Short mmCIF file of C-alpha atoms in Angstrom, two decimals:
data_model
loop_
_atom_site.label_atom_id
_atom_site.label_comp_id
_atom_site.label_asym_id
_atom_site.label_seq_id
_atom_site.Cartn_x
_atom_site.Cartn_y
_atom_site.Cartn_z
CA UNK Q 12 -111.69 -33.43 -8.86
CA UNK Q 13 -107.95 -32.86 -9.09
CA UNK Q 14 -106.17 -31.82 -5.89
CA UNK Q 15 -102.63 -30.50 -5.32
CA UNK Q 16 -100.05 -32.09 -2.96
CA UNK Q 17 -97.54 -29.52 -1.59
CA UNK Q 18 -93.97 -30.10 -0.36
CA UNK Q 19 -94.57 -30.74 3.40
CA UNK Q 20 -92.37 -29.55 6.24
CA UNK Q 21 -90.91 -32.80 7.42
CA UNK Q 22 -88.65 -31.40 10.17
CA UNK Q 23 -88.66 -28.26 12.37
CA UNK Q 24 -85.71 -26.88 10.45
CA UNK Q 25 -86.71 -27.92 6.98
CA UNK Q 26 -87.04 -25.18 4.33
CA UNK Q 27 -86.70 -27.28 1.12
CA UNK Q 28 -86.61 -30.93 0.14
CA UNK Q 29 -84.74 -32.87 -2.55
CA UNK Q 30 -86.56 -35.65 -4.50
CA UNK Q 31 -84.37 -38.64 -3.81
CA UNK Q 32 -86.71 -40.95 -5.74
CA UNK Q 33 -90.24 -41.17 -7.16
CA UNK Q 34 -92.10 -44.35 -6.39
CA UNK Q 35 -94.92 -43.38 -8.84
CA UNK Q 36 -94.90 -41.87 -12.33
CA UNK Q 37 -97.47 -39.75 -14.19
CA UNK Q 38 -100.44 -41.90 -15.13
CA UNK Q 39 -100.04 -44.38 -12.21
CA UNK Q 40 -102.99 -45.05 -9.92
CA UNK Q 41 -102.38 -43.80 -6.36
CA UNK Q 42 -104.08 -45.02 -3.26
CA UNK Q 43 -104.13 -43.38 0.13
CA UNK Q 44 -101.04 -44.64 1.97
CA UNK Q 45 -99.04 -45.44 -1.13
CA UNK Q 46 -95.48 -44.19 -1.04
CA UNK Q 47 -95.25 -41.35 -3.58
CA UNK Q 48 -91.60 -40.38 -3.15
CA UNK Q 49 -88.48 -40.40 -0.98
CA UNK Q 50 -87.60 -36.85 0.12
CA UNK Q 51 -84.27 -35.86 1.39
CA UNK Q 52 -84.49 -33.17 4.10
CA UNK Q 53 -81.76 -31.52 6.12
CA UNK Q 54 -81.84 -34.43 8.67
CA UNK Q 55 -82.91 -37.58 6.88
CA UNK Q 56 -84.42 -39.21 3.83
CA UNK Q 57 -88.13 -39.84 4.44
CA UNK Q 58 -90.78 -41.70 2.56
CA UNK Q 59 -93.83 -39.53 1.73
CA UNK Q 60 -97.12 -41.44 1.72
CA UNK Q 61 -100.01 -40.11 -0.34
CA UNK Q 62 -103.00 -38.73 1.54
CA UNK Q 63 -105.16 -38.62 -1.64
CA UNK Q 64 -106.48 -41.17 -4.12
CA UNK Q 65 -106.70 -41.05 -7.96
CA UNK Q 66 -104.32 -40.88 -10.92
CA UNK Q 67 -101.01 -39.11 -10.70
CA UNK Q 68 -101.35 -36.25 -13.11
CA UNK Q 69 -98.36 -34.05 -12.59
CA UNK Q 70 -94.98 -34.02 -10.83
CA UNK Q 71 -93.51 -30.75 -9.56
CA UNK Q 72 -89.90 -31.76 -10.29
CA UNK Q 73 -87.78 -34.66 -11.49
CA UNK Q 74 -85.66 -36.91 -9.39
CA UNK Q 75 -82.80 -34.88 -7.81
CA UNK Q 76 -84.78 -31.59 -7.98
CA UNK Q 77 -85.37 -29.28 -5.16
CA UNK Q 78 -88.62 -27.82 -3.89
CA UNK Q 79 -89.25 -25.26 -1.25
CA UNK Q 80 -91.73 -26.14 1.54
CA UNK Q 81 -95.33 -25.54 0.19
CA UNK Q 82 -94.15 -25.63 -3.32
CA UNK Q 83 -96.26 -27.85 -5.85
CA UNK Q 84 -95.09 -31.36 -5.35
CA UNK Q 85 -97.67 -33.35 -7.31
CA UNK Q 86 -101.35 -33.33 -8.53
CA UNK Q 87 -103.68 -36.29 -8.17
CA UNK Q 88 -107.07 -36.49 -9.78
CA UNK Q 89 -109.29 -38.23 -12.34
CA UNK Q 90 -107.55 -39.76 -15.40
CA UNK Q 91 -107.45 -37.26 -18.29
CA UNK Q 92 -108.44 -34.33 -16.14
CA UNK Q 93 -107.13 -30.87 -17.22
CA UNK Q 94 -104.83 -29.57 -14.51
CA UNK Q 95 -103.23 -26.68 -16.31
CA UNK Q 96 -105.05 -24.17 -14.29
CA UNK Q 97 -103.78 -25.66 -11.11
CA UNK Q 98 -100.27 -25.73 -12.36
CA UNK Q 99 -100.52 -22.18 -13.71
CA UNK Q 100 -102.17 -20.87 -10.54
CA UNK Q 101 -99.67 -22.34 -8.19
CA UNK Q 102 -96.80 -21.09 -10.41
CA UNK Q 103 -98.16 -17.60 -10.61
CA UNK Q 104 -98.59 -17.56 -6.93
CA UNK Q 105 -94.97 -18.75 -6.34
CA UNK Q 106 -93.66 -16.33 -8.94
CA UNK Q 107 -95.56 -13.44 -7.36
CA UNK Q 108 -94.02 -14.19 -3.93
CA UNK Q 109 -90.59 -14.38 -5.35
CA UNK Q 110 -91.01 -11.17 -7.21
CA UNK Q 111 -92.25 -9.35 -4.10
CA UNK Q 112 -89.32 -10.72 -2.21
CA UNK Q 113 -86.93 -9.64 -4.91
CA UNK Q 114 -88.40 -6.22 -5.04
CA UNK Q 115 -87.96 -5.73 -1.32
CA UNK Q 116 -84.31 -6.87 -1.45
CA UNK Q 117 -83.27 -4.99 -4.61
CA UNK Q 118 -85.45 -1.80 -4.71
CA UNK Q 119 -83.27 1.22 -4.29
CA UNK Q 120 -84.28 3.91 -1.70
CA UNK Q 121 -84.80 6.39 -4.50
CA UNK Q 122 -84.38 6.83 -8.24
CA UNK Q 123 -81.12 8.33 -9.44
CA UNK Q 124 -80.06 9.58 -12.87
CA UNK Q 125 -76.35 9.96 -11.99
CA UNK Q 126 -74.16 8.40 -14.60
CA UNK Q 127 -72.01 5.52 -13.36
CA UNK Q 128 -68.30 5.30 -14.50
CA UNK Q 129 -66.90 1.79 -14.33
CA UNK Q 130 -63.27 2.69 -13.86
CA UNK Q 131 -62.47 -1.01 -13.71
CA UNK Q 132 -63.02 -1.11 -17.47
CA UNK Q 133 -60.78 1.71 -18.24
CA UNK Q 134 -57.36 0.38 -19.67
CA UNK Q 135 -55.32 3.07 -18.01
CA UNK Q 136 -56.57 2.43 -14.51
CA UNK Q 137 -54.71 0.16 -12.07
CA UNK Q 138 -56.75 -0.84 -8.95
CA UNK Q 139 -55.39 -2.18 -5.66
CA UNK Q 140 -55.09 -5.95 -6.27
CA UNK Q 141 -56.10 -8.51 -3.69
CA UNK Q 142 -52.70 -10.00 -2.88
CA UNK Q 143 -53.87 -12.56 -0.23
CA UNK Q 144 -57.05 -14.43 0.45
CA UNK Q 145 -57.78 -12.32 3.62
CA UNK Q 146 -56.50 -8.93 2.31
CA UNK Q 147 -59.04 -6.05 2.45
CA UNK Q 148 -56.67 -3.10 2.03
CA UNK Q 149 -53.02 -2.44 1.27
CA UNK Q 150 -50.57 0.14 2.70
CA UNK Q 151 -48.11 1.81 0.29
CA UNK Q 152 -44.79 0.92 1.75
CA UNK Q 153 -42.87 2.85 -0.94
CA UNK Q 154 -43.39 3.93 -4.59
CA UNK Q 155 -40.61 2.92 -7.03
CA UNK Q 156 -42.01 5.32 -9.62
CA UNK Q 157 -43.25 8.93 -9.37
CA UNK Q 158 -45.76 10.85 -11.44
CA UNK Q 159 -44.30 11.64 -14.87
CA UNK Q 160 -42.04 8.61 -15.01
CA UNK Q 161 -42.33 6.15 -17.87
CA UNK Q 162 -43.34 2.68 -16.78
CA UNK Q 163 -42.70 -0.61 -18.66
CA UNK Q 164 -44.57 -3.83 -18.27
CA UNK Q 165 -42.61 -5.70 -15.56
CA UNK Q 166 -41.28 -2.67 -13.77
CA UNK Q 167 -41.81 -2.53 -10.02
CA UNK Q 168 -44.44 0.11 -9.33
CA UNK Q 169 -44.55 0.00 -5.56
CA UNK Q 170 -44.01 -2.09 -2.45
CA UNK Q 171 -47.46 -2.88 -0.88
CA UNK Q 172 -47.91 -3.96 2.73
CA UNK Q 173 -50.69 -6.52 3.21
CA UNK Q 174 -52.04 -8.26 6.26
CA UNK Q 175 -49.52 -11.05 5.70
CA UNK Q 176 -46.36 -9.69 3.95
CA UNK Q 177 -44.82 -6.79 1.99
CA UNK Q 178 -45.15 -7.47 -1.72
CA UNK Q 179 -43.53 -5.88 -4.83
CA UNK Q 180 -46.18 -5.04 -7.40
CA UNK Q 181 -44.90 -5.20 -10.92
CA UNK Q 182 -46.79 -3.19 -13.66
CA UNK Q 183 -48.75 -5.05 -16.23
CA UNK Q 184 -49.15 -1.86 -18.27
CA UNK Q 185 -46.81 0.36 -20.33
CA UNK Q 186 -47.09 4.10 -20.38
CA UNK Q 187 -46.49 7.24 -18.25
CA UNK Q 188 -47.46 7.26 -14.53
CA UNK Q 189 -50.19 10.00 -14.58
CA UNK Q 190 -51.60 9.70 -11.03
CA UNK Q 191 -50.99 7.85 -7.72
CA UNK Q 192 -53.88 7.14 -5.42
CA UNK Q 193 -51.96 7.38 -2.15
CA UNK Q 194 -48.66 8.54 -0.75
CA UNK Q 195 -46.14 6.32 1.19
CA UNK Q 196 -47.66 5.01 4.41
CA UNK Q 197 -51.24 5.55 3.29
CA UNK Q 198 -53.94 2.85 2.78
CA UNK Q 199 -56.00 1.88 -0.28
CA UNK Q 200 -58.86 -0.58 -0.08
CA UNK Q 201 -58.84 -3.63 -2.38
CA UNK Q 202 -60.19 -2.44 -5.82
CA UNK Q 203 -59.48 1.13 -4.78
CA UNK Q 204 -57.75 3.45 -7.31
CA UNK Q 205 -53.99 2.70 -7.09
CA UNK Q 206 -52.71 4.66 -10.04
CA UNK Q 207 -53.32 5.76 -13.59
CA UNK Q 208 -50.81 4.71 -16.33
CA UNK Q 209 -51.32 5.85 -19.98
CA UNK Q 210 -50.67 8.55 -22.60
CA UNK Q 211 -50.78 12.13 -21.16
CA UNK Q 212 -53.71 14.09 -22.55
CA UNK Q 213 -55.74 11.17 -23.61
CA UNK Q 214 -57.07 10.26 -20.15
CA UNK Q 215 -59.55 12.27 -18.14
CA UNK Q 216 -57.78 11.91 -14.89
CA UNK Q 217 -60.14 14.24 -12.90
CA UNK Q 218 -63.22 12.28 -13.89
CA UNK Q 219 -61.63 8.88 -12.90
CA UNK Q 220 -60.47 10.35 -9.56
CA UNK Q 221 -63.87 11.85 -8.81
CA UNK Q 222 -65.61 8.61 -9.64
CA UNK Q 223 -63.26 6.74 -7.35
CA UNK Q 224 -63.67 9.25 -4.46
CA UNK Q 225 -67.51 9.57 -4.73
CA UNK Q 226 -68.00 5.79 -4.94
CA UNK Q 227 -70.19 6.11 -8.06
CA UNK Q 228 -67.94 3.74 -10.05
CA UNK Q 229 -68.88 0.15 -10.43
CA UNK Q 230 -66.24 -2.33 -9.71
CA UNK Q 231 -66.55 -6.04 -10.59
CA UNK Q 232 -64.12 -8.33 -8.83
CA UNK Q 233 -61.66 -9.97 -11.19
CA UNK Q 234 -61.94 -7.39 -14.03
CA UNK Q 235 -59.81 -4.66 -12.63
CA UNK Q 236 -56.76 -6.61 -11.63
CA UNK Q 237 -54.94 -9.78 -12.84
CA UNK Q 238 -56.17 -13.04 -11.36
CA UNK Q 239 -54.62 -13.87 -7.97
CA UNK Q 240 -52.55 -16.68 -9.52
CA UNK Q 241 -51.01 -14.18 -11.97
CA UNK Q 242 -50.34 -11.70 -9.16
CA UNK Q 243 -48.57 -14.37 -7.27
CA UNK Q 244 -46.32 -15.03 -10.33
CA UNK Q 245 -45.52 -11.35 -10.84
CA UNK Q 246 -44.99 -10.33 -7.25
CA UNK Q 247 -42.70 -11.62 -4.55
CA UNK Q 248 -42.43 -11.48 -0.71
CA UNK Q 249 -39.93 -8.86 0.35
CA UNK Q 250 -38.17 -10.45 3.39
CA UNK Q 251 -38.07 -8.29 6.45
CA UNK Q 252 -34.43 -6.99 6.39
CA UNK Q 253 -32.43 -4.11 7.63
CA UNK Q 254 -32.04 -0.95 5.66
CA UNK Q 255 -28.45 -1.83 5.03
CA UNK Q 256 -29.39 -5.14 3.41
CA UNK Q 257 -31.92 -3.31 1.11
CA UNK Q 258 -29.16 -0.75 0.13
CA UNK Q 259 -26.60 -3.44 -0.54
CA UNK Q 260 -28.79 -4.85 -3.36
CA UNK Q 261 -29.14 -1.50 -5.19
CA UNK Q 262 -25.92 0.41 -4.65
CA UNK Q 263 -22.15 0.17 -4.57
CA UNK Q 264 -22.14 -1.86 -7.70
CA UNK Q 265 -24.06 -4.68 -6.47
CA UNK Q 266 -26.77 -6.46 -8.57
CA UNK Q 267 -30.27 -5.02 -8.55
CA UNK Q 268 -32.60 -8.08 -8.47
CA UNK Q 269 -36.16 -8.65 -7.36
CA UNK Q 270 -36.54 -11.19 -4.52
CA UNK Q 271 -38.67 -13.44 -6.78
CA UNK Q 272 -35.98 -13.45 -9.55
CA UNK Q 273 -33.34 -14.19 -6.94
CA UNK Q 274 -35.30 -17.15 -5.59
CA UNK Q 275 -35.89 -18.61 -9.13
CA UNK Q 276 -32.19 -18.15 -9.96
CA UNK Q 277 -31.24 -19.96 -6.86
CA UNK Q 278 -33.57 -22.89 -7.66
CA UNK Q 279 -32.35 -23.05 -11.24
CA UNK Q 280 -28.66 -22.67 -10.52
CA UNK Q 281 -28.39 -19.47 -12.75
CA UNK Q 282 -25.55 -17.11 -12.25
CA UNK Q 283 -27.20 -13.63 -12.00
CA UNK Q 284 -23.98 -11.75 -13.03
CA UNK Q 285 -24.49 -13.12 -16.51
CA UNK Q 286 -28.05 -11.73 -16.90
CA UNK Q 287 -28.84 -8.25 -18.20
CA UNK Q 288 -31.88 -6.98 -16.25
CA UNK Q 289 -34.73 -5.47 -18.26
CA UNK Q 290 -36.36 -3.78 -15.31
CA UNK Q 291 -36.02 -0.24 -14.15
CA UNK Q 292 -32.34 0.70 -13.76
CA UNK Q 293 -31.21 -2.63 -15.01
CA UNK Q 294 -33.10 -4.50 -12.32
CA UNK Q 295 -33.31 -8.32 -12.94
CA UNK Q 296 -36.99 -9.40 -12.75
CA UNK Q 297 -38.77 -12.75 -13.10
CA UNK Q 298 -39.14 -12.54 -16.91
CA UNK Q 299 -35.30 -12.30 -17.28
CA UNK Q 300 -34.89 -15.61 -15.39
CA UNK Q 301 -37.61 -17.23 -17.40
CA UNK Q 302 -36.12 -16.04 -20.75
CA UNK Q 303 -32.49 -16.89 -19.83
CA UNK Q 304 -30.92 -19.26 -22.44
CA UNK Q 305 -27.43 -19.43 -21.09
CA UNK Q 306 -25.68 -22.42 -19.41
CA UNK Q 307 -27.07 -23.24 -16.02
CA UNK Q 308 -24.32 -23.90 -13.44
CA UNK Q 309 -24.41 -25.69 -10.30
CA UNK Q 310 -23.29 -22.67 -8.32
CA UNK Q 311 -25.45 -20.07 -6.72
CA UNK Q 312 -25.61 -16.41 -7.82
CA UNK Q 313 -22.85 -13.97 -6.93
CA UNK Q 314 -22.83 -12.70 -3.44
CA UNK Q 315 -24.20 -15.87 -1.86
CA UNK Q 316 -22.04 -18.02 0.40
CA UNK Q 317 -24.33 -20.86 1.16
CA UNK Q 318 -24.66 -23.62 -1.50
CA UNK Q 319 -27.03 -26.57 -1.59
CA UNK Q 320 -25.42 -29.96 -0.92
CA UNK Q 321 -24.67 -31.79 -4.11
CA UNK Q 322 -26.25 -34.89 -2.75
CA UNK Q 323 -29.73 -33.36 -2.29
CA UNK Q 324 -31.80 -33.55 -5.58
CA UNK Q 325 -33.76 -30.55 -6.62
CA UNK Q 326 -37.42 -30.86 -5.67
CA UNK Q 327 -39.82 -31.27 -8.56
CA UNK Q 328 -43.57 -31.25 -7.73
CA UNK Q 329 -45.38 -34.21 -9.25
CA UNK Q 330 -48.90 -32.79 -8.63
CA UNK Q 331 -50.47 -29.40 -9.54
CA UNK Q 332 -52.01 -27.19 -7.03
CA UNK Q 333 -55.82 -27.58 -7.02
CA UNK Q 334 -58.94 -28.19 -4.99
CA UNK Q 335 -62.36 -29.68 -5.24
CA UNK Q 336 -65.55 -27.73 -4.29
CA UNK Q 337 -68.11 -30.07 -2.63
CA UNK Q 338 -71.62 -28.61 -2.58
CA UNK Q 339 -73.21 -28.50 0.84
CA UNK Q 340 -75.96 -31.06 1.50
CA UNK Q 341 -79.21 -30.11 3.04
CA UNK Q 342 -77.94 -31.47 6.33
CA UNK Q 343 -74.64 -29.77 6.26
CA UNK Q 344 -76.19 -26.32 5.43
CA UNK Q 345 -78.57 -26.58 8.42
CA UNK Q 346 -75.90 -27.87 10.80
CA UNK Q 347 -73.76 -24.85 9.89
CA UNK Q 348 -76.64 -22.41 10.41
CA UNK Q 349 -78.03 -23.83 13.68
CA UNK Q 350 -74.62 -24.36 15.43
CA UNK Q 351 -73.35 -20.89 14.33
CA UNK Q 352 -76.53 -19.43 15.86
CA UNK Q 353 -76.00 -21.58 19.06
CA UNK Q 354 -72.32 -20.65 19.45
CA UNK Q 355 -72.76 -16.90 18.82
CA UNK Q 356 -76.08 -16.34 20.54
CA UNK Q 357 -75.77 -18.61 23.64
CA UNK Q 358 -73.04 -17.59 26.10
CA UNK Q 359 -71.25 -20.89 26.64
CA UNK Q 360 -69.29 -21.89 29.64
CA UNK Q 361 -67.57 -25.20 30.31
CA UNK Q 362 -67.32 -27.55 33.32
CA UNK Q 363 -64.79 -30.43 33.09
CA UNK Q 364 -64.85 -33.44 35.51
CA UNK Q 365 -62.66 -36.61 35.89
CA UNK Q 366 -64.57 -39.71 36.76
CA UNK Q 367 -63.17 -42.99 38.24
CA UNK Q 368 -64.58 -45.73 35.94
CA UNK Q 369 -63.24 -48.77 37.80
CA UNK Q 370 -66.60 -49.77 39.29
CA UNK Q 371 -68.41 -49.02 35.98
CA UNK Q 372 -66.02 -51.45 34.12
CA UNK Q 373 -66.77 -54.16 36.62
CA UNK Q 374 -70.51 -53.53 36.71
CA UNK Q 375 -70.71 -53.50 32.89
CA UNK Q 376 -69.03 -56.82 32.62
CA UNK Q 377 -71.41 -58.33 35.11
CA UNK Q 378 -74.45 -56.76 33.50
CA UNK Q 379 -73.46 -58.09 30.03
CA UNK Q 380 -73.45 -61.66 31.41
CA UNK Q 381 -77.28 -61.12 31.98
CA UNK Q 382 -78.43 -58.63 29.60
CA UNK Q 383 -80.19 -59.77 26.34
CA UNK Q 384 -78.37 -56.92 24.49
CA UNK Q 385 -74.77 -55.68 24.93
CA UNK Q 386 -74.67 -52.60 27.19
CA UNK Q 387 -71.97 -49.97 26.25
CA UNK Q 388 -70.34 -47.34 28.46
CA UNK Q 389 -72.30 -44.71 26.49
CA UNK Q 390 -75.57 -46.43 27.50
CA UNK Q 391 -74.37 -46.12 31.19
CA UNK Q 392 -73.53 -42.45 30.54
CA UNK Q 393 -77.08 -41.92 29.08
CA UNK Q 394 -78.75 -43.50 32.12
CA UNK Q 395 -76.64 -41.61 34.61
CA UNK Q 396 -77.34 -38.26 32.90
CA UNK Q 397 -81.10 -39.02 32.84
CA UNK Q 398 -81.17 -39.88 36.59
CA UNK Q 399 -79.03 -36.76 37.39
CA UNK Q 400 -81.50 -34.58 35.45
CA UNK Q 401 -84.37 -35.93 37.46
CA UNK Q 402 -82.66 -34.44 40.62
CA UNK Q 403 -81.54 -31.24 38.84
CA UNK Q 404 -84.45 -29.99 36.69
CA UNK Q 405 -82.84 -26.62 36.18
CA UNK Q 406 -80.37 -28.28 33.73
CA UNK Q 407 -83.31 -30.00 31.82
CA UNK Q 408 -84.32 -26.73 30.35
CA UNK Q 409 -84.46 -24.35 27.39
CA UNK Q 410 -83.94 -20.63 27.03
CA UNK Q 411 -87.02 -19.01 25.28
CA UNK Q 412 -85.97 -15.41 25.43
CA UNK Q 413 -88.60 -14.08 27.83
CA UNK Q 414 -88.77 -17.26 29.90
CA UNK Q 415 -86.95 -20.43 30.78
CA UNK Q 416 -88.78 -23.69 30.03
CA UNK Q 417 -88.12 -26.53 32.36
CA UNK Q 418 -89.22 -29.96 31.00
CA UNK Q 419 -91.03 -32.55 33.11
CA UNK Q 420 -89.88 -35.32 30.73
CA UNK Q 421 -86.29 -36.34 30.10
CA UNK Q 422 -85.37 -37.01 26.53
CA UNK Q 423 -81.62 -37.59 25.81
CA UNK Q 424 -80.16 -36.84 22.43
CA UNK Q 425 -77.15 -39.00 21.31
CA UNK Q 426 -74.98 -37.32 18.62
CA UNK Q 427 -74.25 -39.80 15.74
CA UNK Q 428 -71.76 -39.13 12.98
CA UNK Q 429 -72.99 -39.89 9.44
CA UNK Q 430 -71.63 -39.13 6.02
CA UNK Q 431 -73.16 -35.62 5.73
CA UNK Q 432 -72.44 -34.58 9.24
CA UNK Q 433 -74.19 -35.17 12.54
CA UNK Q 434 -77.71 -36.17 13.53
CA UNK Q 435 -79.07 -36.58 17.02
CA UNK Q 436 -81.49 -39.49 17.68
CA UNK Q 437 -83.51 -39.15 20.88
CA UNK Q 438 -84.01 -41.74 23.60
CA UNK Q 439 -87.29 -40.57 25.03
CA UNK Q 440 -88.04 -40.92 28.80
CA UNK Q 441 -84.49 -42.20 29.31
CA UNK Q 442 -84.88 -41.90 33.13
CA UNK Q 443 -87.65 -44.46 33.09
CA UNK Q 444 -85.89 -47.10 30.96
CA UNK Q 445 -83.62 -49.89 32.04
CA UNK Q 446 -79.99 -50.17 30.81
CA UNK Q 447 -80.89 -53.03 28.41
CA UNK Q 448 -83.80 -50.99 27.02
CA UNK Q 449 -81.56 -47.87 26.44
CA UNK Q 450 -78.92 -50.09 24.83
CA UNK Q 451 -81.37 -51.72 22.45
CA UNK Q 452 -83.11 -48.43 21.47
CA UNK Q 453 -79.68 -46.59 21.02
CA UNK Q 454 -78.38 -49.23 18.65
CA UNK Q 455 -81.60 -49.24 16.65
CA UNK Q 456 -81.76 -45.38 16.32
CA UNK Q 457 -77.95 -45.18 15.47
CA UNK Q 458 -78.32 -47.81 12.78
CA UNK Q 459 -81.35 -46.08 11.12
CA UNK Q 460 -79.67 -42.63 11.56
CA UNK Q 461 -76.72 -43.84 9.41
CA UNK Q 462 -79.03 -44.92 6.61
CA UNK Q 463 -81.15 -41.72 6.93
CA UNK Q 464 -84.27 -43.69 7.88
CA UNK Q 465 -85.13 -41.88 11.08
CA UNK Q 466 -88.66 -40.36 11.42
CA UNK Q 467 -89.02 -36.68 12.49
CA UNK Q 468 -90.22 -37.69 16.03
CA UNK Q 469 -87.02 -39.80 16.43
CA UNK Q 470 -84.59 -36.79 16.02
CA UNK Q 471 -86.48 -34.05 17.68
CA UNK Q 472 -87.57 -33.18 21.18
CA UNK Q 473 -84.27 -33.63 22.96
CA UNK Q 474 -83.91 -31.91 26.41
CA UNK Q 475 -80.14 -32.76 26.86
CA UNK Q 476 -77.54 -34.00 24.40
CA UNK Q 477 -74.51 -36.34 24.77
CA UNK Q 478 -71.54 -36.37 22.24
CA UNK Q 479 -69.09 -39.18 22.74
CA UNK Q 480 -65.71 -39.32 20.99
CA UNK Q 481 -63.99 -41.70 23.46
CA UNK Q 482 -64.23 -44.53 21.03
CA UNK Q 483 -62.24 -42.45 18.62
CA UNK Q 484 -59.23 -42.13 21.20
CA UNK Q 485 -60.12 -38.53 22.09
CA UNK Q 486 -59.10 -37.67 25.68
CA UNK Q 487 -61.43 -34.61 26.11
CA UNK Q 488 -63.11 -31.94 24.06
CA UNK Q 489 -65.77 -29.24 24.18
CA UNK Q 490 -69.06 -29.44 22.14
CA UNK Q 491 -71.41 -26.70 20.88
CA UNK Q 492 -74.80 -26.69 22.55
CA UNK Q 493 -77.50 -28.38 20.43
CA UNK Q 494 -80.63 -26.17 20.40
CA UNK Q 495 -83.08 -26.13 22.16
CA UNK Q 496 -81.11 -27.82 24.94
CA UNK Q 497 -79.31 -25.69 27.64
CA UNK Q 498 -76.46 -28.22 28.00
CA UNK Q 499 -74.47 -30.82 26.05
CA UNK Q 500 -71.91 -33.30 27.54
CA UNK Q 501 -68.74 -34.14 25.73
CA UNK Q 502 -67.41 -37.57 26.70
CA UNK Q 503 -63.75 -38.57 26.23
CA UNK Q 504 -62.10 -42.05 26.36
CA UNK Q 505 -61.38 -44.20 29.37
CA UNK Q 506 -57.63 -44.35 30.08
CA UNK Q 507 -55.51 -46.00 32.69
CA UNK Q 508 -53.80 -43.77 35.14
CA UNK Q 509 -51.18 -44.61 37.84
CA UNK Q 510 -52.54 -43.49 41.29
CA UNK Q 511 -51.50 -43.91 44.85
CA UNK Q 512 -53.47 -46.54 46.75
CA UNK Q 513 -53.51 -47.70 50.46
CA UNK Q 514 -51.08 -50.61 49.66
CA UNK Q 515 -48.86 -48.67 47.22
CA UNK Q 516 -49.20 -47.57 43.64
CA UNK Q 517 -51.66 -49.06 41.20
CA UNK Q 518 -53.61 -48.40 37.99
CA UNK Q 519 -57.17 -46.88 37.84
CA UNK Q 520 -59.38 -46.04 34.86
CA UNK Q 521 -60.48 -42.54 34.45
CA UNK Q 522 -62.75 -40.70 31.96
CA UNK Q 523 -62.99 -36.94 31.44
CA UNK Q 524 -66.26 -35.24 30.58
CA UNK Q 525 -66.85 -31.61 29.72
CA UNK Q 526 -70.31 -30.03 29.91
CA UNK Q 527 -71.12 -26.94 27.79
CA UNK Q 528 -73.74 -24.84 29.42
CA UNK Q 529 -75.93 -21.90 28.26
CA UNK Q 530 -75.23 -19.31 30.93
CA UNK Q 531 -78.65 -17.59 30.27
CA UNK Q 532 -80.50 -20.60 31.71
CA UNK Q 533 -77.93 -22.60 33.76
CA UNK Q 534 -75.55 -21.02 36.31
CA UNK Q 535 -72.10 -22.42 37.11
CA UNK Q 536 -73.07 -23.79 40.53
CA UNK Q 537 -76.19 -25.46 39.10
CA UNK Q 538 -74.13 -27.21 36.43
CA UNK Q 539 -71.49 -28.31 39.04
CA UNK Q 540 -74.12 -29.68 41.32
CA UNK Q 541 -75.51 -31.73 38.38
CA UNK Q 542 -72.17 -33.14 37.51
CA UNK Q 543 -71.55 -34.22 41.08
CA UNK Q 544 -74.71 -36.26 41.03
CA UNK Q 545 -73.73 -37.68 37.56
CA UNK Q 546 -70.38 -38.63 38.90
CA UNK Q 547 -72.00 -40.49 41.83
CA UNK Q 548 -74.00 -42.58 39.65
CA UNK Q 549 -71.15 -43.59 37.38
CA UNK Q 550 -68.65 -44.30 40.24
CA UNK Q 551 -71.39 -46.37 42.06
CA UNK Q 552 -73.34 -47.99 39.15
CA UNK Q 553 -75.51 -50.03 41.54
CA UNK Q 554 -77.24 -46.73 42.45
CA UNK Q 555 -78.69 -46.57 38.87
CA UNK Q 556 -80.43 -49.95 39.54
CA UNK Q 557 -82.31 -48.81 42.67
#
């Protein structure tokens, strides 16, 4: 009889798996223990062994496809057996669950028959554009047009103050200004009604304003305003200047020119006195500079005393602006979620200590003459942490909301950087192992972590974590607590420092460590006492051998 195989939960944080490779295809015989597939989870790529025997009759997805935990992965049964009912049944059950979840998320609180006016699709409507990536609202610094004025495409409508600068907004419509959404000094949210430009008598202004005020209109980002790139091309930063400077550009016979046009003219060496402005009141705008066909001189525009040195060539960009979107891997997504939860839910505090490593350097050299495997400074840190935890069990704990769990065992997690992010292999019962045993196990775990071959029990169960960036020339840093631990130790590099000694001045080797603690379960004095014991072991390594 055919039996289904569901996507298993291969780690405590796994919600879905990606099929990295199938080791069997439909029609193949499968024995119990045969490797069915390689499944990429958020932490590693694992081989899934079959726990059923028979013929592989169905695959839930192709190579590279994603399946949620408990989705239909495969069906194994007798050759030629009809499995359509199993596929349909499982599919209907999954569809039903998704529909129920969708209804819960999207069902409105009550039915409504109110008509929705999408003002973003009305040609005469101008909405507040998003003029910077962080802008949520704009303040009207000043209107350059008033209700009843004629507006041409390219005319400056208003100066808008954003969170980053004050920008001139040029109109991309032609017509009469029929309505303005706010007075000088007032705020309008992004995609809020800025103004209405059109032909008088042909626009229902009251209906548009009411729709905007009641919030019944539907606004789709990107439809109501020009793209951000276009806005950047038709607006310009107004430099913060005195009132006298602003007046000098518009009165007393001086040229009226937008800051963007002035900037472009300076870059192109165009004499602005030879250009007739097409903006309001003869104002020179960007389009006038772009369309200028006259002779470009090497001098700057009238009124400017500073000139660019002749020996400096004009900059011409060889590359275009751009970016590449890299989809998040399973691992990167879970790292982001779990560390954000840790950082913003656990109240972190930090304890930094400087440790004299002279004796540790000498001891390591002597140990490596006898050890069957090379012992690193990180291995010595792991051993010292484990022994210190034995004396300070309050640090070897987890916060569980209604209680604090103190562990009797000591499992040290070691953060390892891999291509997709970080993974934390765990040295179990580290306090009971010798330095050579810790060294050998750490190297083996780190090697398999980088090839995503760790088994779930090898990257779970940590009670304390160590993150070491000393080998990357980092003096000191702080780390985010790795749940469910209460603490994580950030280890910096060992560096030489000139110190005063009994016979004069000399050089000693020091290493800085910073421990991040969850204040819900570990108090400052508790963490400090732990670090004093840790320091004692590292500064007197022979104590770790007793």
